[in-house]
XYZ file of C-alpha atoms in Angstrom:
664
model
C 19.896 -50.215 36.514
C 16.965 -48.722 37.104
C 15.751 -48.664 40.509
C 12.271 -47.121 41.629
C 12.060 -46.611 45.320
C 8.577 -45.134 47.463
C 8.012 -43.234 44.637
C 4.420 -41.652 44.439
C 2.922 -40.334 40.929
C -0.340 -38.901 39.969
C -2.052 -38.517 36.422
C -4.194 -35.241 37.948
C -6.276 -37.057 40.729
C -4.997 -39.991 39.831
C -2.810 -41.892 42.603
C -0.681 -43.494 39.555
C 2.380 -45.345 42.111
C 1.867 -44.972 45.787
C 4.527 -45.281 47.648
C 6.322 -48.024 44.502
C 9.561 -50.255 44.928
C 11.241 -51.825 41.887
C 14.954 -52.638 40.843
C 15.263 -53.688 36.910
C 19.165 -54.820 36.400
C 20.694 -54.313 32.968
C 19.955 -56.566 30.127
C 16.508 -57.810 31.740
C 13.634 -58.487 29.645
C 10.677 -57.442 31.572
C 6.669 -57.521 30.803
C 4.388 -54.551 32.873
C 1.112 -55.576 33.122
C -1.636 -54.534 34.510
C -5.239 -54.240 33.767
C -6.004 -50.944 31.834
C -6.093 -47.867 32.741
C -3.743 -48.976 35.866
C -0.607 -46.196 35.287
C 0.961 -48.364 32.966
C 1.967 -46.147 30.197
C 2.214 -43.487 33.080
C 5.051 -45.566 34.133
C 6.777 -45.260 30.357
C 6.362 -41.078 30.943
C 8.410 -40.895 34.203
C 11.381 -43.045 32.740
C 11.250 -41.092 29.670
C 11.154 -37.806 31.986
C 7.579 -36.856 30.430
C 6.354 -36.239 33.859
C 7.829 -35.873 37.102
C 7.738 -37.599 40.487
C 5.407 -36.083 43.481
C 7.549 -37.704 46.068
C 10.509 -40.428 46.756
C 13.491 -41.271 44.847
C 13.514 -42.567 40.893
C 17.226 -43.686 39.120
C 18.366 -44.610 35.786
C 21.885 -44.090 34.533
C 21.614 -40.899 32.789
C 24.101 -42.259 29.946
C 21.431 -44.567 28.390
C 20.019 -44.251 25.640
C 16.323 -44.385 25.277
C 14.536 -45.689 21.934
C 10.736 -46.290 22.479
C 7.486 -45.720 20.082
C 6.370 -42.543 19.027
C 2.669 -42.158 19.627
C 1.639 -39.045 17.203
C 1.127 -40.010 13.773
C 4.198 -38.937 11.623
C 3.518 -36.106 8.840
C 6.262 -36.130 6.203
C 7.634 -36.173 2.440
C 10.510 -38.594 4.164
C 11.070 -41.771 2.243
C 10.284 -44.461 4.402
C 13.786 -45.759 4.466
C 15.379 -42.439 5.435
C 12.565 -41.758 8.111
C 13.370 -44.712 9.894
C 17.416 -44.112 9.583
C 16.704 -41.103 11.747
C 15.584 -43.142 14.676
C 19.188 -44.266 14.856
C 20.094 -42.011 16.689
C 24.072 -41.876 17.056
C 24.050 -42.560 13.760
C 21.876 -38.720 12.867
C 24.638 -37.501 16.204
C 27.939 -38.830 14.009
C 25.722 -37.022 10.792
C 25.607 -33.987 12.556
C 29.602 -33.620 13.214
C 30.443 -34.897 9.730
C 27.809 -31.768 8.382
C 29.597 -29.349 10.721
C 33.189 -30.347 9.823
C 33.097 -30.321 6.110
C 30.904 -26.603 6.741
C 33.963 -25.785 8.453
C 36.423 -27.117 5.697
C 37.996 -28.307 8.648
C 39.881 -32.517 7.731
C 41.446 -32.948 11.711
C 37.242 -32.796 12.180
C 36.163 -34.412 9.201
C 38.434 -37.386 9.883
C 37.213 -38.114 13.221
C 33.554 -37.480 12.139
C 33.998 -39.737 9.435
C 35.452 -42.376 12.269
C 32.624 -41.304 14.760
C 30.178 -42.320 11.575
C 31.760 -45.572 10.688
C 31.072 -46.334 15.063
C 27.975 -45.966 14.545
C 27.339 -48.745 11.965
C 27.167 -46.129 8.470
C 28.305 -48.335 6.384
C 25.266 -50.692 6.628
C 22.379 -48.695 8.194
C 20.409 -48.385 5.384
C 20.464 -51.975 4.634
C 19.762 -52.688 8.000
C 16.701 -49.959 8.254
C 15.610 -52.230 5.588
C 15.272 -55.245 6.828
C 13.440 -53.867 9.762
C 10.832 -52.651 6.793
C 10.293 -55.709 4.809
C 10.254 -57.407 8.216
C 7.272 -55.606 9.726
C 5.238 -56.465 6.074
C 6.389 -53.497 3.886
C 7.117 -54.355 0.616
C 10.206 -53.846 -1.361
C 8.171 -50.655 -3.489
C 7.601 -49.076 -0.514
C 10.859 -49.287 1.156
C 11.141 -45.219 -0.423
C 7.756 -44.463 -0.484
C 6.923 -41.379 1.052
C 5.778 -41.715 4.777
C 2.332 -40.151 4.291
C 1.326 -41.759 2.063
C 0.899 -45.122 4.504
C -2.445 -44.939 6.408
C -2.183 -44.893 9.919
C -1.938 -48.460 10.777
C 1.405 -48.026 8.490
C 2.209 -44.974 9.720
C 2.920 -46.431 13.039
C 4.588 -49.450 12.191
C 7.108 -47.491 10.549
C 7.222 -45.770 14.059
C 7.877 -48.745 15.936
C 10.726 -49.872 13.046
C 12.220 -46.536 13.670
C 12.002 -46.717 17.325
C 14.095 -50.226 17.471
C 16.437 -48.660 14.862
C 17.596 -46.575 17.839
C 21.390 -47.973 19.622
C 18.936 -47.989 22.730
C 20.197 -49.483 26.350
C 16.380 -48.515 27.649
C 13.635 -49.855 24.433
C 10.270 -49.440 25.324
C 7.403 -51.151 24.381
C 3.812 -49.804 24.359
C 1.373 -52.181 23.237
C 3.829 -52.735 19.937
C 1.689 -55.549 18.368
C -1.664 -53.535 17.897
C -0.928 -52.821 14.295
C 0.696 -56.183 13.563
C -0.481 -58.737 12.200
C 0.582 -62.319 12.054
C 3.481 -62.374 10.188
C 5.129 -58.949 11.638
C 4.509 -60.087 15.052
C 6.254 -63.306 14.855
C 8.923 -61.476 13.263
C 9.321 -58.790 15.965
C 9.178 -61.507 18.255
C 12.678 -63.176 16.746
C 14.072 -60.079 16.151
C 13.078 -58.559 20.063
C 15.042 -62.359 21.338
C 18.062 -60.660 19.794
C 17.743 -57.514 22.087
C 20.475 -56.869 24.248
C 19.525 -53.709 25.920
C 17.054 -53.619 28.585
C 14.048 -53.874 27.181
C 10.479 -52.847 28.592
C 6.860 -54.331 27.145
C 3.881 -53.444 27.377
C 1.540 -56.424 25.896
C -2.220 -57.931 26.269
C -0.581 -60.828 24.463
C 0.303 -63.390 27.060
C 2.490 -65.662 23.801
C 4.016 -61.914 22.946
C 4.988 -61.673 26.599
C 6.210 -65.467 27.375
C 8.421 -65.295 24.201
C 10.063 -62.598 25.274
C 10.668 -61.193 28.527
C 12.080 -62.947 31.401
C 10.563 -60.374 34.217
C 7.495 -60.070 34.952
C 6.538 -56.807 36.662
C 3.063 -56.561 37.734
C 1.068 -52.641 38.591
C -1.816 -53.308 40.839
C -3.905 -50.734 43.403
C -0.910 -48.264 42.663
C 1.947 -50.607 43.899
C 4.272 -52.603 41.550
C 4.941 -56.122 42.501
C 8.381 -57.910 40.104
C 7.868 -61.597 39.521
C 10.806 -63.885 37.654
C 9.838 -65.381 34.701
C 7.232 -64.482 31.465
C 3.683 -64.561 32.342
C 2.688 -67.687 32.596
C 5.036 -67.840 35.186
C 4.226 -64.862 36.680
C 0.702 -66.061 36.858
C 1.907 -69.128 38.468
C 3.426 -67.002 41.050
C 1.009 -64.712 41.490
C -1.682 -67.291 42.611
C 0.248 -69.525 45.309
C 0.841 -65.838 46.894
C -2.462 -64.739 46.910
C -2.942 -68.302 48.050
C -0.118 -67.624 50.645
C -1.824 -63.936 51.870
C -5.438 -64.749 52.494
C -4.218 -67.636 54.197
C -2.475 -65.113 56.527
C -5.115 -63.253 56.358
C -7.824 -65.971 57.864
C -4.609 -66.732 60.920
C -5.091 -63.243 61.574
C -8.416 -62.729 62.120
C -8.679 -65.725 63.873
C -5.467 -64.365 66.905
C -7.622 -61.123 66.508
C -10.670 -62.402 67.160
C -8.847 -64.513 70.337
C -6.691 -61.379 71.501
C -10.674 -59.208 70.905
C -12.534 -61.939 73.296
C -10.348 -62.086 75.931
C -10.433 -57.926 75.712
C -14.033 -58.427 76.457
C -13.776 -61.266 78.706
C -11.341 -59.304 81.801
C -11.446 -55.737 80.824
C -14.558 -55.215 83.873
C -12.632 -57.049 86.096
C -9.537 -55.703 88.383
C -7.612 -58.251 88.557
C -6.977 -58.908 84.665
C -7.086 -55.123 84.023
C -3.782 -55.336 82.998
C -3.656 -58.013 80.994
C -6.332 -56.624 79.332
C -5.239 -53.621 78.990
C -1.964 -55.329 77.415
C -3.876 -57.163 75.068
C -5.720 -54.012 73.431
C -2.211 -52.333 73.434
C -1.134 -55.393 71.067
C -4.060 -55.692 68.886
C -4.153 -51.838 67.761
C -0.430 -52.393 67.130
C -1.100 -55.652 64.505
C -0.636 -54.759 61.488
C -3.784 -54.943 59.294
C -3.078 -57.279 56.224
C -5.646 -56.684 53.926
C -7.749 -59.691 52.255
C -7.633 -60.805 49.166
C -10.051 -58.306 47.331
C -9.814 -60.229 43.124
C -11.527 -57.951 40.811
C -14.175 -58.860 39.743
C -13.533 -61.283 36.689
C -15.017 -60.352 33.404
C -17.390 -62.582 31.258
C -20.563 -62.881 28.532
C -21.550 -64.870 25.994
C -22.961 -65.142 22.866
C -27.258 -66.156 23.072
C -28.011 -68.987 21.220
C -28.918 -68.136 17.265
C -31.593 -68.435 16.249
C -31.286 -70.556 13.397
C -27.989 -72.131 11.719
C -28.255 -73.019 8.322
C -26.096 -75.878 6.814
C -24.292 -74.780 4.616
C -23.912 -71.869 6.119
C -22.146 -70.052 2.774
C -20.985 -71.472 -0.431
C -18.162 -69.777 -2.496
C -17.804 -70.685 -5.993
C -15.321 -69.194 -8.064
C -15.586 -66.017 -5.801
C -12.767 -63.248 -7.139
C -12.147 -60.438 -4.250
C -10.804 -57.094 -4.557
C -11.451 -53.147 -5.246
C -13.479 -52.099 -8.182
C -12.285 -49.884 -10.317
C -13.004 -46.410 -9.848
C -11.620 -45.136 -13.075
C -14.448 -45.410 -16.727
C -12.970 -48.534 -18.522
C -10.629 -49.229 -16.404
C -10.283 -52.829 -14.963
C -10.790 -54.182 -11.171
C -8.611 -55.086 -8.905
C -8.738 -58.431 -8.259
C -6.277 -60.106 -5.091
C -8.046 -63.328 -4.407
C -9.585 -65.757 -6.714
C -11.517 -69.064 -7.459
C -12.055 -69.004 -3.969
C -14.573 -72.216 -3.849
C -15.347 -73.868 -0.787
C -17.931 -73.977 2.161
C -18.469 -72.548 5.496
C -20.320 -75.290 7.155
C -22.566 -74.857 10.670
C -20.011 -74.914 13.860
C -17.057 -74.618 10.914
C -14.272 -73.126 13.711
C -11.706 -71.541 10.760
C -8.553 -69.289 10.934
C -7.453 -67.469 8.331
C -3.706 -67.591 8.256
C -1.981 -64.887 5.864
C 1.176 -62.448 4.838
C 0.614 -59.126 5.317
C -1.423 -57.424 1.853
C -2.241 -60.958 0.978
C -6.428 -60.001 0.949
C -7.071 -61.912 4.589
C -9.303 -59.117 5.557
C -10.685 -58.199 1.799
C -11.769 -62.127 2.144
C -14.115 -61.465 5.495
C -15.063 -58.505 4.089
C -16.473 -59.919 0.851
C -18.235 -62.011 3.073
C -19.409 -59.945 5.143
C -20.989 -57.878 2.673
C -19.066 -54.797 3.127
C -18.059 -55.138 -0.268
C -19.420 -56.722 -3.529
C -17.776 -60.051 -5.268
C -16.180 -59.044 -8.356
C -16.986 -62.628 -9.571
C -18.049 -65.488 -8.830
C -21.435 -66.427 -6.635
C -21.894 -66.568 -2.439
C -24.684 -68.307 -2.105
C -26.348 -68.030 1.890
C -28.018 -69.986 3.914
C -31.688 -69.016 4.255
C -31.557 -67.583 8.310
C -27.622 -67.030 8.226
C -27.552 -63.208 10.240
C -23.277 -62.655 10.228
C -21.725 -60.662 13.018
C -18.691 -58.172 11.725
C -16.170 -57.027 13.735
C -14.146 -55.226 11.829
C -10.713 -54.296 12.260
C -11.794 -50.363 12.117
C -15.316 -50.348 13.941
C -14.051 -48.495 16.874
C -13.932 -45.897 13.852
C -17.693 -45.701 13.131
C -18.445 -45.149 16.893
C -20.263 -42.185 17.216
C -17.966 -40.213 19.250
C -20.691 -37.791 21.123
C -23.142 -40.288 21.293
C -23.092 -42.637 24.235
C -22.662 -46.285 24.728
C -26.948 -46.019 25.345
C -27.509 -44.771 22.920
C -25.891 -46.932 20.563
C -27.861 -49.687 21.276
C -30.731 -47.988 20.914
C -29.943 -47.763 17.438
C -29.291 -50.616 17.329
C -32.215 -52.302 18.623
C -34.682 -50.422 16.235
C -32.515 -51.129 12.823
C -31.379 -53.850 13.312
C -32.721 -55.625 15.784
C -34.027 -57.895 18.365
C -35.681 -54.983 19.403
C -35.722 -53.941 23.168
C -36.648 -51.603 25.954
C -34.254 -49.323 27.968
C -33.472 -51.130 31.117
C -33.530 -54.322 29.036
C -30.369 -52.274 27.051
C -29.131 -50.591 30.400
C -28.763 -54.121 31.880
C -27.060 -55.913 28.408
C -24.282 -53.239 29.085
C -24.533 -54.237 32.576
C -23.209 -57.108 31.800
C -19.664 -55.586 29.471
C -19.108 -52.889 32.258
C -20.895 -49.871 31.067
C -23.026 -49.366 34.656
C -24.509 -46.774 35.985
C -23.956 -43.286 34.310
C -21.639 -44.841 32.105
C -23.960 -45.708 29.829
C -25.089 -42.444 29.186
C -20.928 -41.083 28.347
C -20.229 -40.133 25.277
C -18.075 -43.024 23.403
C -15.201 -40.256 22.717
C -14.224 -40.372 25.800
C -13.988 -43.847 26.496
C -10.451 -46.006 26.420
C -10.168 -48.383 23.667
C -10.578 -51.821 25.441
C -13.994 -49.769 26.259
C -14.661 -48.754 22.684
C -13.909 -52.568 21.864
C -15.951 -54.095 24.617
C -19.230 -51.872 22.968
C -18.383 -53.231 19.425
C -18.808 -56.689 21.203
C -22.495 -56.153 23.392
C -23.579 -54.749 19.758
C -22.273 -58.208 18.181
C -24.068 -60.171 20.362
C -26.942 -58.214 20.820
C -27.820 -58.920 16.835
C -27.627 -62.936 18.227
C -25.598 -63.768 14.825
C -25.685 -67.404 13.686
C -22.392 -66.822 11.119
C -19.333 -64.771 13.724
C -16.566 -62.850 10.760
C -14.083 -61.021 13.332
C -11.078 -59.358 11.955
C -8.984 -58.202 14.442
C -10.632 -58.189 17.752
C -8.683 -58.193 20.626
C -6.122 -54.614 19.448
C -7.858 -53.101 21.699
C -8.718 -55.433 24.794
C -6.380 -56.263 27.820
C -5.595 -59.706 28.822
C -8.935 -60.358 31.000
C -11.089 -58.897 28.084
C -9.308 -61.856 25.582
C -9.653 -64.242 28.290
C -13.379 -63.515 28.299
C -13.814 -63.189 24.945
C -11.604 -66.747 24.104
C -14.488 -68.325 26.374
C -17.832 -66.751 24.878
C -16.152 -68.020 21.527
C -15.574 -71.521 22.679
C -19.320 -71.829 24.331
C -20.860 -70.681 20.608
C -22.697 -72.678 18.808
C -22.281 -70.800 15.398
C -19.585 -70.843 13.238
C -16.764 -68.378 12.943
C -14.030 -66.991 10.476
C -11.164 -65.418 12.571
C -8.405 -63.325 11.476
C -6.291 -62.365 14.500
C -2.278 -62.099 15.418
C -3.265 -63.605 18.477
C -1.783 -67.038 18.423
C -3.549 -67.784 21.688
C -6.940 -67.065 20.377
C -6.265 -68.530 17.474
C -5.059 -72.166 18.983
C -7.967 -71.877 21.643
C -10.981 -70.926 19.783
C -10.017 -72.493 15.769
C -10.156 -76.230 14.646
C -8.906 -75.364 11.016
C -7.326 -73.036 9.323
C -7.498 -71.647 5.611
C -4.416 -69.905 4.277
C -4.843 -66.754 1.770
C -1.688 -66.938 -0.249
C -0.824 -66.531 -3.477
C -3.837 -64.958 -5.465
C -6.164 -67.490 -3.889
C -7.390 -69.620 -0.400
C -6.668 -73.017 0.053
C -6.657 -75.377 3.617
C -3.616 -74.919 6.128
C -2.354 -78.346 6.354
C -0.385 -77.318 9.792
C -0.700 -75.693 12.596
C -0.045 -72.191 14.175
C 3.801 -73.699 15.282
C 4.008 -75.448 11.616
C 3.467 -71.420 10.296
C 5.096 -69.514 12.455
C 8.261 -71.369 11.420
C 7.494 -71.173 7.814
C 6.979 -67.262 8.868
C 10.374 -67.330 10.439
C 12.059 -69.140 7.397
C 10.664 -66.400 4.494
C 11.906 -63.166 7.419
C 15.211 -64.833 7.207
C 15.890 -64.914 4.202
C 14.520 -61.847 2.810
C 16.747 -60.439 5.328
C 19.612 -61.879 4.363
C 18.829 -61.288 0.892
C 18.457 -57.841 1.199
C 21.781 -57.528 3.089
C 23.906 -59.444 0.303
C 21.897 -57.138 -2.195
C 23.306 -53.973 -0.573
C 26.972 -55.039 0.805
C 27.184 -55.876 -2.990
C 25.966 -52.222 -4.282
C 23.082 -53.472 -5.035
C 19.576 -52.313 -5.775
C 17.745 -54.359 -2.406
C 15.418 -56.865 -3.681
C 13.302 -58.591 -0.030
C 12.011 -61.109 -2.121
C 12.160 -62.291 -5.276
C 8.895 -62.043 -7.161
C 7.433 -65.612 -7.611
C 8.021 -66.898 -11.613
C 4.943 -67.602 -13.242
C 4.466 -70.245 -14.448
C 5.036 -70.681 -17.681
C 1.655 -71.817 -20.309
C 1.767 -74.879 -21.553
C 1.134 -74.636 -25.430
C -2.105 -75.746 -26.188
C -2.311 -79.446 -27.848
C -4.803 -78.054 -30.308
C -3.168 -74.902 -31.898
C 0.675 -75.564 -31.524
C 3.180 -72.152 -31.846
C 4.217 -72.450 -35.805
C 7.520 -72.465 -37.120
C 7.358 -68.497 -38.095
C 6.142 -67.852 -35.411
C 9.201 -69.328 -33.303
C 11.547 -67.959 -35.706
C 10.184 -63.974 -34.659
C 10.240 -64.769 -30.982
C 13.848 -65.817 -31.434
C 14.764 -62.823 -33.773
C 13.262 -61.325 -31.026
C 14.676 -62.357 -28.708
C 18.252 -62.288 -30.054
C 17.918 -58.084 -30.581
C 16.874 -57.693 -27.417
C 19.773 -59.917 -26.360
C 21.759 -56.619 -28.913
C 20.676 -54.414 -26.487
C 21.441 -55.343 -23.483
C 25.445 -55.908 -24.463
C 26.596 -52.127 -23.570
C 24.969 -51.825 -21.065
C 26.633 -55.209 -18.958
C 29.335 -53.671 -20.603
C 29.053 -50.263 -18.318
C 27.435 -52.253 -15.732
C 30.726 -54.364 -15.174
C 32.448 -51.269 -15.438
C 31.342 -49.373 -12.493
C 31.693 -52.640 -10.778
C 35.354 -52.664 -11.121
C 35.569 -49.109 -9.841
C 33.364 -49.022 -7.419
C 35.248 -52.095 -5.596
C 38.469 -50.336 -6.216
C 36.610 -47.482 -4.077
C 35.699 -49.950 -1.792
C 39.200 -51.099 -1.232
C 40.595 -47.390 -0.361
C 37.693 -46.174 1.569
C 38.800 -49.758 4.184
C 42.641 -48.756 3.865
C 42.482 -45.226 4.957
C 39.496 -46.567 7.863
C 42.003 -48.967 8.014
C 44.667 -46.925 9.181
C 42.452 -44.439 11.507
C 42.271 -47.231 13.357
C 45.338 -47.927 13.889
C 46.852 -44.532 15.270
C 49.562 -42.557 14.823
C 48.514 -40.025 12.364
C 50.251 -36.723 12.031
C 47.295 -34.079 11.953
C 48.193 -32.905 8.759
C 48.257 -36.983 7.770
C 44.218 -37.118 9.536
C 43.337 -34.073 7.421
C 44.424 -34.959 4.029
C 42.671 -38.810 5.048
C 39.525 -36.781 6.236
C 39.502 -35.134 2.671
C 40.550 -38.739 0.619
C 37.007 -40.207 2.394
C 35.084 -37.559 1.989
C 35.696 -38.055 -1.861
C 35.704 -41.567 -1.739
C 32.002 -40.852 -0.520
C 30.510 -38.451 -3.076
C 32.318 -40.442 -6.292
C 30.227 -44.607 -4.566
C 27.106 -42.269 -4.455
C 27.449 -41.291 -7.477
C 28.878 -44.292 -8.984
C 25.721 -46.306 -7.335
C 23.069 -44.368 -7.922
C 24.190 -44.429 -11.505
C 24.158 -48.542 -11.254
C 20.508 -49.028 -9.883
C 19.722 -46.588 -13.781
C 21.855 -48.984 -15.241
C 20.425 -51.937 -13.470
C 16.522 -51.905 -13.525
C 17.293 -51.169 -17.353
C 19.259 -54.333 -17.498
C 16.369 -56.078 -15.449
C 13.862 -54.625 -18.313
C 15.009 -55.467 -21.220
C 16.769 -59.481 -19.758
C 12.306 -59.660 -19.234
C 11.442 -59.050 -22.564
C 14.570 -60.753 -23.952
C 13.043 -63.707 -21.604
C 16.641 -64.292 -20.481
């Protein structure tokens, strides 16, 4: 178990924990909640020995393996799968034993190292790593791509996969959903429900916390308070506790007033002096209960739009994607043939698997990139407010919130005087000197509030929000939800925050298969679909790897063959030529398939030999000479299996390509 007893912890001059106490039992899934800046990440640093307590006693089993998402951006040319595999610390330790034993040509050590490798699950480690990557949204062709080829958000997904690969006794997750979209979040949620160790999660996603936690620890005013139950249960119990605390405070106030009244009345009378003095001592000894001081709730509202055109905009045969940067090459179209309208007052949630083009569609509507085809007709007076995923990155770090608002009022409008802008920023918790503080020194949540303030100032009638909650705490998310529900204009929302989607969206569009269509169902239906898809992908990957075949997490959709035109049927000569071409390809395939069968059979023999040797290790009773001999055989088997699997993959690729050309 993990215990903190009267623990104090400072970060600089700030007291993060003050005589804090909490006990966490093995196997508990704990949500750590509290306001931004309360010290949650500092507590994680204490658990991983990056920080030492300033007082009190802290205990955690010394042999526990700790899995944690590294916050640094990885810089390496290693392939994605290899990078994730390195997160399995037990596997890496076993591999180090193998390397040392083989370097020393010690047969006995080689045998023991191979047994450690088997115990670490080496023979299915690669498919397990690839299943993690596929679940987090990576495509099959990205599994071995260099880590450096991915953008920042995708590298953080790699760090998450690496942490999940660790056979951890304690798993620490600090905002694991920030760089995920809804499909990856749903998969992660299902994976974490199966995790058997102790887990501690920092998150501002209430549905995520409700799904995976059974204990909540609240960090407030440098104290830790444990609640049994998930986040919703915590809110209910905390509310009850606050009511009782306030009632006790009021009762104590009455008692103290009664004692003080007696003291004031009789302290000058000699006959009552002793009783009055005892009341004074009782009053001094009384432990003062604190009143319930709830933090001021944050709220804001979108100002009334100047106009509400209907429709807001119409899209006809619109194509979205990226224009070619090389002359003569075609544009890269991701979503095509979009013919839809956005009406006044519509509240649309945009769903779709990673990479299908949700953000691309939103960027095109927001005029952030041009449509590659079709027409977009905007209603007269359309005013778009766009919150992009990377919006925080375009803030100027050396300028203040007031500088940003002043420039916005001058260049975009509406105009405003400095005092008016200061007052407006105050509504978003930028008070006093904070309006002049450099944006680069603000937290992620404070930057997000500044972007929201800039959005509200523009008085939009169409809001396009692409993952607006990534850096917002629960209070600010709740304020955003309430503000959006009061917003009189239209809304299009891309978000992995299911609570926000449920609370503010009336309908859903699905971006999939290169198009946009209405989604007939609610978020529960969509979540079930995503889970079923993820399970099917993981099973396909495991099955393919266990057979020694190239993993294909999801079969590519088979394009429907175009129906023959009634006015121009294929000629008899054309059909004959096609048949002859297919026959030629089939002849080329025969020797390749024969060789594949030979390798398959040989691999079957080798796998059987390896299994028999591993079984002999498990049965025990081998002499040192036999152990050394078996160790050398295992090494030779591993080398031949690795060679044949490489040949198999190369041949199977050739067979797949020729089969496709032959129509097989």
